[in-house]
Each structure stands twice: as structure tokens, then as C-alpha cells.
Amino acid sequence: MNILSLFVRHGTEKYPHAHEELLGYYADRLSSARIDCVIIDNALPEGTRDKQADGTWLLGGSNACWEFSAWERALETFRLDLTRYDFVHFVTSAYRQLYTAYIERIGMPLLANLLGRDVMLGHIDSYSDPVDFLGCRSQAWLRSCFLFGPPATLRRLGSIVGLRNPGVWFSGNAAAPFRDDAPLSREMQAHIVGWLTGRETTWHSRFDLTPETLPFFEAKAFAILNEHALSQRLIGQGTSLVDATWLSALSRRASSVNASSLIDWRAQLRERAPYL
């Protein structure tokens, strides 16, 4: 099995050992795979392109859309090589934050069950109730910090960046940070604000929303919107979102996974509950 690893960071001050730990994960869980590593550092000049002594590529990123524009840079850089890989691994330096048990469940047997299938594998998060987003009712998404997908699925998707214009979304006012005509419901706005500031289940780097922190809020919120849009676009093209915890439990019961095994995300979340 051949895997292209696209690891995004913003310098090494925060999560300084994240890539080293990722290599440890590969050695432990994916030891029989050939893994080509690319680090995209959004703190480096965008034109940076260096091959390290160990074969790892180091690219600079624009940070325009955080991890999504970084992944876009890498996918474009290695576009002609993608057919050599069975999976692309999308991972960020913060992948070990919050709930992480699903990561250790992703190993060679799990990926082998998905070879040749139109899927994206990771951890499915969801709101308790549907929200309105981009003119659709939406509720679930794959956490973008640790995802596996095949090149064929990515070619159908087009750009990994779904949203590019933050001006469509934000008001410039910390007291009411989203535009009145932004294409997401009040409920989704409240979820995002609550997640980042600690009014709901807290993000690992919570902060108070003030005029001084508003630029950071907008950048992080825009990444969240791109994360949700990615899953929405995948669902729209018929790609199955696959929860790693659910698939791990299924794989222990069945010798193989076929297309009919890849059930709706709601059923996956119900069936994974005893294993979280």
C-alpha cells in the first residue's frame, strides 16, 4: 500500500513533536505501507520547496485558508504523482488534541478494507440537530485533522478548498461576528462561537471574542466552515463518510467490507456508541 502523507503545521513552536509522533504512528500502525511524507508549513514563504535528507518534502504555505490551502498547495505540487498512491493522508499538527482514540484504530487492516472505494475515513462529528449551511440542511462532518481518502475521490472533488471568500461570512463586529446574510443559520453561528469561546464543549485553544481577537476568530471560523463544506461536498458527490471507530468495530465482526456495508453516518454513530 502506498500513502502520501500531507502534514500541515504553522511553525514548530506549538506542537513541536507532532510530526515525530506521526512518524511513530506510521511505524506502529502502518508499518508495511510505503509512506511518502510532505510537510506544508504555513509559517514559511509560500514558494519554499525543499527535499530533506530523509526524503521528506518541505513546502511553504500561504495560510490563506489554514490547512485547506496548505493541502491544496501540496496536491497541486504532486498532482502528477497521485496515481501512484492508494490513499492521501490529510493531517494537521493538532491531530492529537481532544478525542483521539479513533486514531489508533486506523491501521493496515482497516485501510485495506477500503481499497478501491469512494470513501473518506476519519472521525465523524455532528450537531445534536440539523443546521442550515450553504442552502442545505446539514448536521455531520469529518474532523479534518486526520483523514484518509483515495486520489480518485479527490479528483472528483476538485479543490480541497471549498470556500475562499471570508467576506461573504463575517461582519467585522465582535459582538455579532457573522453577516446577517451569511449562508448559515443562527444555530450554526452559535455553535461555532460557543465552540471557540467555551460557551459549548470547548475547543482546545479557547479564547474570548473581542475586537482584538476578531481576526483570529474569523480565520479559525473560516477553517471550520471549510471543514464542514468539505464533508457536505463529499456527500453531494456520493462519497461515503466513514467513521474509523464504527469501521473498526464492523471489521471485527465481518471478514470484509463491501459497498452495502457503508451505511449512513447516523447509523454509524449509533453503532459506534459502545466503542467510544
mmCIF file of C-alpha atoms in Angstrom, residues 4-275:
data_model
loop_
_atom_site.group_PDB
_atom_site.id
_atom_site.type_symbol
_atom_site.label_atom_id
_atom_site.label_comp_id
_atom_site.label_asym_id
_atom_site.label_seq_id
_atom_site.Cartn_x
_atom_site.Cartn_y
_atom_site.Cartn_z
ATOM 1 C CA LEU A 4 1.009 10.203 0.531
ATOM 2 C CA SER A 5 1.153 11.979 3.895
ATOM 3 C CA LEU A 6 0.315 15.701 3.838
ATOM 4 C CA PHE A 7 1.134 17.149 7.262
ATOM 5 C CA VAL A 8 0.276 20.816 7.932
ATOM 6 C CA ARG A 9 1.826 22.969 10.623
ATOM 7 C CA HIS A 10 2.387 26.655 11.365
ATOM 8 C CA GLY A 11 5.967 26.651 12.589
ATOM 9 C CA THR A 12 7.161 24.312 15.323
ATOM 10 C CA GLU A 13 6.611 26.383 18.472
ATOM 11 C CA LYS A 14 3.190 24.824 19.007
ATOM 12 C CA TYR A 15 3.015 21.013 18.878
ATOM 13 C CA PRO A 16 6.814 20.745 18.343
ATOM 14 C CA HIS A 17 6.816 16.932 18.346
ATOM 15 C CA ALA A 18 3.699 16.391 16.242
ATOM 16 C CA HIS A 19 5.446 15.163 13.097
ATOM 17 C CA GLU A 20 7.804 12.948 15.054
ATOM 18 C CA GLU A 21 4.779 11.412 16.789
ATOM 19 C CA LEU A 22 3.082 10.963 13.420
ATOM 20 C CA LEU A 23 6.091 9.013 12.160
ATOM 21 C CA GLY A 24 5.785 6.846 15.273
ATOM 22 C CA TYR A 25 2.141 6.192 14.417
ATOM 23 C CA TYR A 26 3.122 5.178 10.895
ATOM 24 C CA ALA A 27 5.827 2.827 12.205
ATOM 25 C CA ASP A 28 3.398 1.237 14.661
ATOM 26 C CA ARG A 29 0.110 1.081 12.742
ATOM 27 C CA LEU A 30 1.096 1.298 9.047
ATOM 28 C CA SER A 31 4.493 -0.373 9.111
ATOM 29 C CA SER A 32 4.029 -2.340 5.886
ATOM 30 C CA ALA A 33 2.942 0.678 3.838
ATOM 31 C CA ARG A 34 5.238 2.878 1.809
ATOM 32 C CA ILE A 35 4.625 6.416 3.045
ATOM 33 C CA ASP A 36 5.941 9.498 1.290
ATOM 34 C CA CYS A 37 5.891 12.473 3.656
ATOM 35 C CA VAL A 38 5.221 16.089 2.788
ATOM 36 C CA ILE A 39 5.272 18.841 5.426
ATOM 37 C CA ILE A 40 3.467 22.047 4.490
ATOM 38 C CA ASP A 41 4.469 24.840 6.865
ATOM 39 C CA ASN A 42 2.215 27.889 6.707
ATOM 40 C CA ALA A 43 4.863 29.926 8.534
ATOM 41 C CA LEU A 44 7.358 29.529 5.670
ATOM 42 C CA PRO A 45 7.397 31.590 2.461
ATOM 43 C CA GLU A 46 4.835 30.213 0.042
ATOM 44 C CA GLY A 47 7.453 29.427 -2.613
ATOM 45 C CA THR A 48 9.505 27.168 -0.329
ATOM 46 C CA ARG A 49 10.082 23.701 -1.789
ATOM 47 C CA ASP A 50 12.920 21.658 -0.284
ATOM 48 C CA LYS A 51 13.602 17.946 -0.091
ATOM 49 C CA GLN A 52 15.076 16.924 3.245
ATOM 50 C CA ALA A 53 17.845 14.358 3.735
ATOM 51 C CA ASP A 54 15.304 11.722 4.843
ATOM 52 C CA GLY A 55 13.221 12.212 1.684
ATOM 53 C CA THR A 56 10.544 14.373 3.298
ATOM 54 C CA TRP A 57 9.411 17.333 1.213
ATOM 55 C CA LEU A 58 9.032 20.710 2.942
ATOM 56 C CA LEU A 59 6.693 23.224 1.319
ATOM 57 C CA GLY A 60 5.700 26.737 2.321
ATOM 58 C CA GLY A 61 2.008 27.625 2.509
ATOM 59 C CA SER A 62 0.028 30.826 2.140
ATOM 60 C CA ASN A 63 -2.107 30.217 5.269
ATOM 61 C CA ALA A 64 -4.970 31.820 3.324
ATOM 62 C CA CYS A 65 -7.356 29.033 4.346
ATOM 63 C CA TRP A 66 -5.190 27.418 7.029
ATOM 64 C CA GLU A 67 -4.798 23.657 6.471
ATOM 65 C CA PHE A 68 -7.053 23.622 3.412
ATOM 66 C CA SER A 69 -4.946 25.995 1.314
ATOM 67 C CA ALA A 70 -1.843 24.121 2.515
ATOM 68 C CA TRP A 71 -3.262 20.814 1.327
ATOM 69 C CA GLU A 72 -4.273 22.435 -1.942
ATOM 70 C CA ARG A 73 -0.662 23.573 -2.449
ATOM 71 C CA ALA A 74 0.651 20.059 -1.842
ATOM 72 C CA LEU A 75 -1.946 18.337 -4.021
ATOM 73 C CA GLU A 76 -1.173 20.701 -6.873
ATOM 74 C CA THR A 77 2.577 20.230 -6.401
ATOM 75 C CA PHE A 78 2.294 16.441 -6.560
ATOM 76 C CA ARG A 79 -0.719 16.263 -8.875
ATOM 77 C CA LEU A 80 1.035 14.116 -11.497
ATOM 78 C CA ASP A 81 2.179 11.619 -8.845
ATOM 79 C CA LEU A 82 -1.182 10.992 -7.184
ATOM 80 C CA THR A 83 -1.997 7.918 -9.262
ATOM 81 C CA ARG A 84 0.872 6.091 -7.519
ATOM 82 C CA TYR A 85 -0.917 6.224 -4.172
ATOM 83 C CA ASP A 86 -3.750 4.233 -2.664
ATOM 84 C CA PHE A 87 -4.546 6.920 -0.080
ATOM 85 C CA VAL A 88 -3.724 10.508 0.727
ATOM 86 C CA HIS A 89 -3.427 11.143 4.463
ATOM 87 C CA PHE A 90 -4.504 14.661 5.465
ATOM 88 C CA VAL A 91 -3.201 15.517 8.935
ATOM 89 C CA THR A 92 -2.554 18.665 10.969
ATOM 90 C CA SER A 93 -0.138 19.312 13.813
ATOM 91 C CA ALA A 94 -3.102 19.457 16.233
ATOM 92 C CA TYR A 95 -4.250 15.931 15.421
ATOM 93 C CA ARG A 96 -3.552 14.690 18.972
ATOM 94 C CA GLN A 97 -5.905 17.215 20.610
ATOM 95 C CA LEU A 98 -9.336 16.400 22.061
ATOM 96 C CA TYR A 99 -10.768 12.931 21.326
ATOM 97 C CA THR A 100 -8.065 10.771 19.707
ATOM 98 C CA ALA A 101 -8.912 7.106 20.400
ATOM 99 C CA TYR A 102 -10.063 6.634 16.800
ATOM 100 C CA ILE A 103 -6.528 7.295 15.502
ATOM 101 C CA GLU A 104 -5.091 4.075 16.901
ATOM 102 C CA ARG A 105 -7.950 2.125 15.312
ATOM 103 C CA ILE A 106 -6.763 3.116 11.834
ATOM 104 C CA GLY A 107 -4.211 0.549 10.717
ATOM 105 C CA MET A 108 -3.404 -1.569 7.685
ATOM 106 C CA PRO A 109 -6.422 -3.926 8.005
ATOM 107 C CA LEU A 110 -8.853 -1.012 8.208
ATOM 108 C CA LEU A 111 -7.377 0.763 5.170
ATOM 109 C CA ALA A 112 -7.174 -2.499 3.221
ATOM 110 C CA ASN A 113 -10.940 -2.882 3.677
ATOM 111 C CA LEU A 114 -11.430 0.435 1.883
ATOM 112 C CA LEU A 115 -9.074 -0.035 -1.074
ATOM 113 C CA GLY A 116 -10.732 0.998 -4.330
ATOM 114 C CA ARG A 117 -13.769 2.504 -2.614
ATOM 115 C CA ASP A 118 -15.145 6.035 -2.878
ATOM 116 C CA VAL A 119 -14.714 6.997 0.778
ATOM 117 C CA MET A 120 -13.212 9.455 3.222
ATOM 118 C CA LEU A 121 -12.140 7.912 6.521
ATOM 119 C CA GLY A 122 -11.767 9.739 9.833
ATOM 120 C CA HIS A 123 -13.848 10.689 12.868
ATOM 121 C CA ILE A 124 -17.417 11.888 12.306
ATOM 122 C CA ASP A 125 -18.626 14.754 14.487
ATOM 123 C CA SER A 126 -22.195 16.013 14.483
ATOM 124 C CA TYR A 127 -24.525 18.616 15.923
ATOM 125 C CA SER A 128 -27.445 17.398 18.018
ATOM 126 C CA ASP A 129 -29.844 18.878 15.455
ATOM 127 C CA PRO A 130 -29.508 19.806 11.772
ATOM 128 C CA VAL A 131 -28.433 23.322 10.813
ATOM 129 C CA ASP A 132 -28.759 25.324 7.605
ATOM 130 C CA PHE A 133 -25.482 25.720 5.713
ATOM 131 C CA LEU A 134 -24.921 26.805 2.117
ATOM 132 C CA GLY A 135 -28.599 26.389 1.341
ATOM 133 C CA CYS A 136 -28.799 22.828 2.668
ATOM 134 C CA ARG A 137 -29.763 21.079 5.877
ATOM 135 C CA SER A 138 -26.589 19.648 7.342
ATOM 136 C CA GLN A 139 -25.593 18.008 10.595
ATOM 137 C CA ALA A 140 -22.411 15.907 10.395
ATOM 138 C CA TRP A 141 -18.844 16.305 9.191
ATOM 139 C CA LEU A 142 -15.495 14.561 9.291
ATOM 140 C CA ARG A 143 -12.915 16.077 11.613
ATOM 141 C CA SER A 144 -10.309 17.467 9.232
ATOM 142 C CA CYS A 145 -7.190 16.948 11.365
ATOM 143 C CA PHE A 146 -6.793 13.260 10.441
ATOM 144 C CA LEU A 147 -8.358 11.977 7.214
ATOM 145 C CA PHE A 148 -7.616 9.269 4.654
ATOM 146 C CA GLY A 149 -9.024 9.438 1.138
ATOM 147 C CA PRO A 150 -8.151 7.845 -2.222
ATOM 148 C CA PRO A 151 -6.873 10.000 -5.116
ATOM 149 C CA ALA A 152 -9.864 9.067 -7.295
ATOM 150 C CA THR A 153 -12.237 10.612 -4.742
ATOM 151 C CA LEU A 154 -10.086 13.732 -4.572
ATOM 152 C CA ARG A 155 -10.007 14.114 -8.354
ATOM 153 C CA ARG A 156 -13.804 14.057 -8.445
ATOM 154 C CA LEU A 157 -13.956 16.601 -5.634
ATOM 155 C CA GLY A 158 -11.710 19.133 -7.352
ATOM 156 C CA SER A 159 -10.082 21.604 -4.989
ATOM 157 C CA ILE A 160 -9.873 20.625 -1.336
ATOM 158 C CA VAL A 161 -10.736 24.281 -0.618
ATOM 159 C CA GLY A 162 -14.486 24.717 -0.847
ATOM 160 C CA LEU A 163 -14.805 28.297 0.447
ATOM 161 C CA ARG A 164 -12.400 31.094 -0.489
ATOM 162 C CA ASN A 165 -14.037 34.432 0.291
ATOM 163 C CA PRO A 166 -14.297 35.181 4.037
ATOM 164 C CA GLY A 167 -16.011 38.483 3.251
ATOM 165 C CA VAL A 168 -19.184 36.536 2.472
ATOM 166 C CA TRP A 169 -19.342 35.297 6.054
ATOM 167 C CA PHE A 170 -18.073 37.878 8.548
ATOM 168 C CA SER A 171 -19.363 41.248 9.681
ATOM 169 C CA GLY A 172 -16.211 42.727 11.259
ATOM 170 C CA ASN A 173 -18.107 43.170 14.534
ATOM 171 C CA ALA A 174 -17.006 41.086 17.528
ATOM 172 C CA ALA A 175 -20.445 41.431 19.147
ATOM 173 C CA ALA A 176 -22.119 39.804 16.115
ATOM 174 C CA PRO A 177 -19.305 38.298 14.065
ATOM 175 C CA PHE A 178 -21.333 36.805 11.199
ATOM 176 C CA ARG A 179 -23.038 38.815 8.481
ATOM 177 C CA ASP A 180 -26.831 38.869 8.567
ATOM 178 C CA ASP A 181 -26.879 37.410 5.053
ATOM 179 C CA ALA A 182 -24.169 34.798 5.606
ATOM 180 C CA PRO A 183 -25.355 31.407 4.283
ATOM 181 C CA LEU A 184 -25.518 29.621 7.622
ATOM 182 C CA SER A 185 -28.235 29.512 10.249
ATOM 183 C CA ARG A 186 -28.193 31.286 13.602
ATOM 184 C CA GLU A 187 -27.914 27.881 15.252
ATOM 185 C CA MET A 188 -24.719 27.068 13.375
ATOM 186 C CA GLN A 189 -23.315 30.522 14.145
ATOM 187 C CA ALA A 190 -23.990 29.944 17.837
ATOM 188 C CA HIS A 191 -22.329 26.515 17.714
ATOM 189 C CA ILE A 192 -19.151 27.972 16.192
ATOM 190 C CA VAL A 193 -18.953 30.891 18.617
ATOM 191 C CA GLY A 194 -19.667 28.600 21.566
ATOM 192 C CA TRP A 195 -17.084 26.041 20.473
ATOM 193 C CA LEU A 196 -14.269 28.570 20.070
ATOM 194 C CA THR A 197 -15.017 30.669 23.155
ATOM 195 C CA GLY A 198 -16.010 27.937 25.603
ATOM 196 C CA ARG A 199 -19.733 28.504 25.826
ATOM 197 C CA GLU A 200 -20.219 24.977 24.481
ATOM 198 C CA THR A 201 -17.891 21.962 24.584
ATOM 199 C CA THR A 202 -14.566 23.742 24.482
ATOM 200 C CA TRP A 203 -12.042 23.798 21.675
ATOM 201 C CA HIS A 204 -8.517 23.006 22.876
ATOM 202 C CA SER A 205 -7.376 26.634 22.328
ATOM 203 C CA ARG A 206 -10.432 28.595 23.501
ATOM 204 C CA PHE A 207 -10.296 32.393 23.644
ATOM 205 C CA ASP A 208 -12.557 35.339 24.384
ATOM 206 C CA LEU A 209 -14.107 37.001 21.359
ATOM 207 C CA THR A 210 -13.081 40.669 21.438
ATOM 208 C CA PRO A 211 -12.207 43.270 18.803
ATOM 209 C CA GLU A 212 -8.562 42.284 19.337
ATOM 210 C CA THR A 213 -9.169 38.547 18.782
ATOM 211 C CA LEU A 214 -11.706 39.025 15.974
ATOM 212 C CA PRO A 215 -9.189 38.417 13.129
ATOM 213 C CA PHE A 216 -8.148 35.117 14.691
ATOM 214 C CA PHE A 217 -11.789 34.170 15.257
ATOM 215 C CA GLU A 218 -12.607 34.827 11.614
ATOM 216 C CA ALA A 219 -9.644 32.766 10.410
ATOM 217 C CA LYS A 220 -10.454 29.811 12.656
ATOM 218 C CA ALA A 221 -14.191 30.015 11.975
ATOM 219 C CA PHE A 222 -13.473 30.066 8.250
ATOM 220 C CA ALA A 223 -11.437 26.857 8.641
ATOM 221 C CA ILE A 224 -14.408 25.305 10.485
ATOM 222 C CA LEU A 225 -16.704 26.333 7.638
ATOM 223 C CA ASN A 226 -14.312 24.787 5.107
ATOM 224 C CA GLU A 227 -14.213 21.616 7.206
ATOM 225 C CA HIS A 228 -17.999 21.352 7.163
ATOM 226 C CA ALA A 229 -18.169 22.268 3.482
ATOM 227 C CA LEU A 230 -15.687 19.514 2.633
ATOM 228 C CA SER A 231 -17.947 16.841 4.098
ATOM 229 C CA GLN A 232 -21.009 18.406 2.509
ATOM 230 C CA ARG A 233 -19.296 18.356 -0.902
ATOM 231 C CA LEU A 234 -18.178 14.752 -0.433
ATOM 232 C CA ILE A 235 -21.703 13.661 0.457
ATOM 233 C CA GLY A 236 -23.005 15.611 -2.526
ATOM 234 C CA GLN A 237 -20.805 13.678 -4.948
ATOM 235 C CA GLY A 238 -21.815 10.325 -3.449
ATOM 236 C CA THR A 239 -18.681 9.675 -1.379
ATOM 237 C CA SER A 240 -19.231 7.697 1.825
ATOM 238 C CA LEU A 241 -18.093 9.334 5.055
ATOM 239 C CA VAL A 242 -16.620 6.512 7.143
ATOM 240 C CA ASP A 243 -16.138 6.743 10.883
ATOM 241 C CA ALA A 244 -12.990 4.910 11.997
ATOM 242 C CA THR A 245 -14.418 3.719 15.327
ATOM 243 C CA TRP A 246 -17.505 2.299 13.623
ATOM 244 C CA LEU A 247 -15.461 0.631 10.860
ATOM 245 C CA SER A 248 -13.067 -0.877 13.397
ATOM 246 C CA ALA A 249 -15.985 -2.475 15.250
ATOM 247 C CA LEU A 250 -17.542 -3.676 11.998
ATOM 248 C CA SER A 251 -14.250 -5.175 10.834
ATOM 249 C CA ARG A 252 -14.060 -7.319 13.944
ATOM 250 C CA ARG A 253 -17.437 -8.815 13.053
ATOM 251 C CA ALA A 254 -17.035 -9.170 9.277
ATOM 252 C CA SER A 255 -14.158 -10.504 7.200
ATOM 253 C CA SER A 256 -14.559 -7.822 4.519
ATOM 254 C CA VAL A 257 -16.387 -4.588 3.858
ATOM 255 C CA ASN A 258 -18.450 -4.149 0.701
ATOM 256 C CA ALA A 259 -20.286 -1.152 -0.677
ATOM 257 C CA SER A 260 -23.523 -2.086 1.096
ATOM 258 C CA SER A 261 -21.645 -2.138 4.423
ATOM 259 C CA LEU A 262 -21.008 1.614 4.239
ATOM 260 C CA ILE A 263 -24.186 2.747 5.907
ATOM 261 C CA ASP A 264 -25.452 6.262 6.568
ATOM 262 C CA TRP A 265 -23.470 8.327 9.078
ATOM 263 C CA ARG A 266 -26.409 8.347 11.517
ATOM 264 C CA ALA A 267 -26.376 4.571 11.728
ATOM 265 C CA GLN A 268 -22.587 4.583 12.047
ATOM 266 C CA LEU A 269 -22.783 6.908 15.055
ATOM 267 C CA ARG A 270 -25.467 4.777 16.706
ATOM 268 C CA GLU A 271 -23.451 1.593 16.201
ATOM 269 C CA ARG A 272 -20.125 3.088 17.323
ATOM 270 C CA ALA A 273 -21.507 4.417 20.635
ATOM 271 C CA PRO A 274 -20.474 1.399 22.775
ATOM 272 C CA TYR A 275 -16.873 1.657 21.488
#
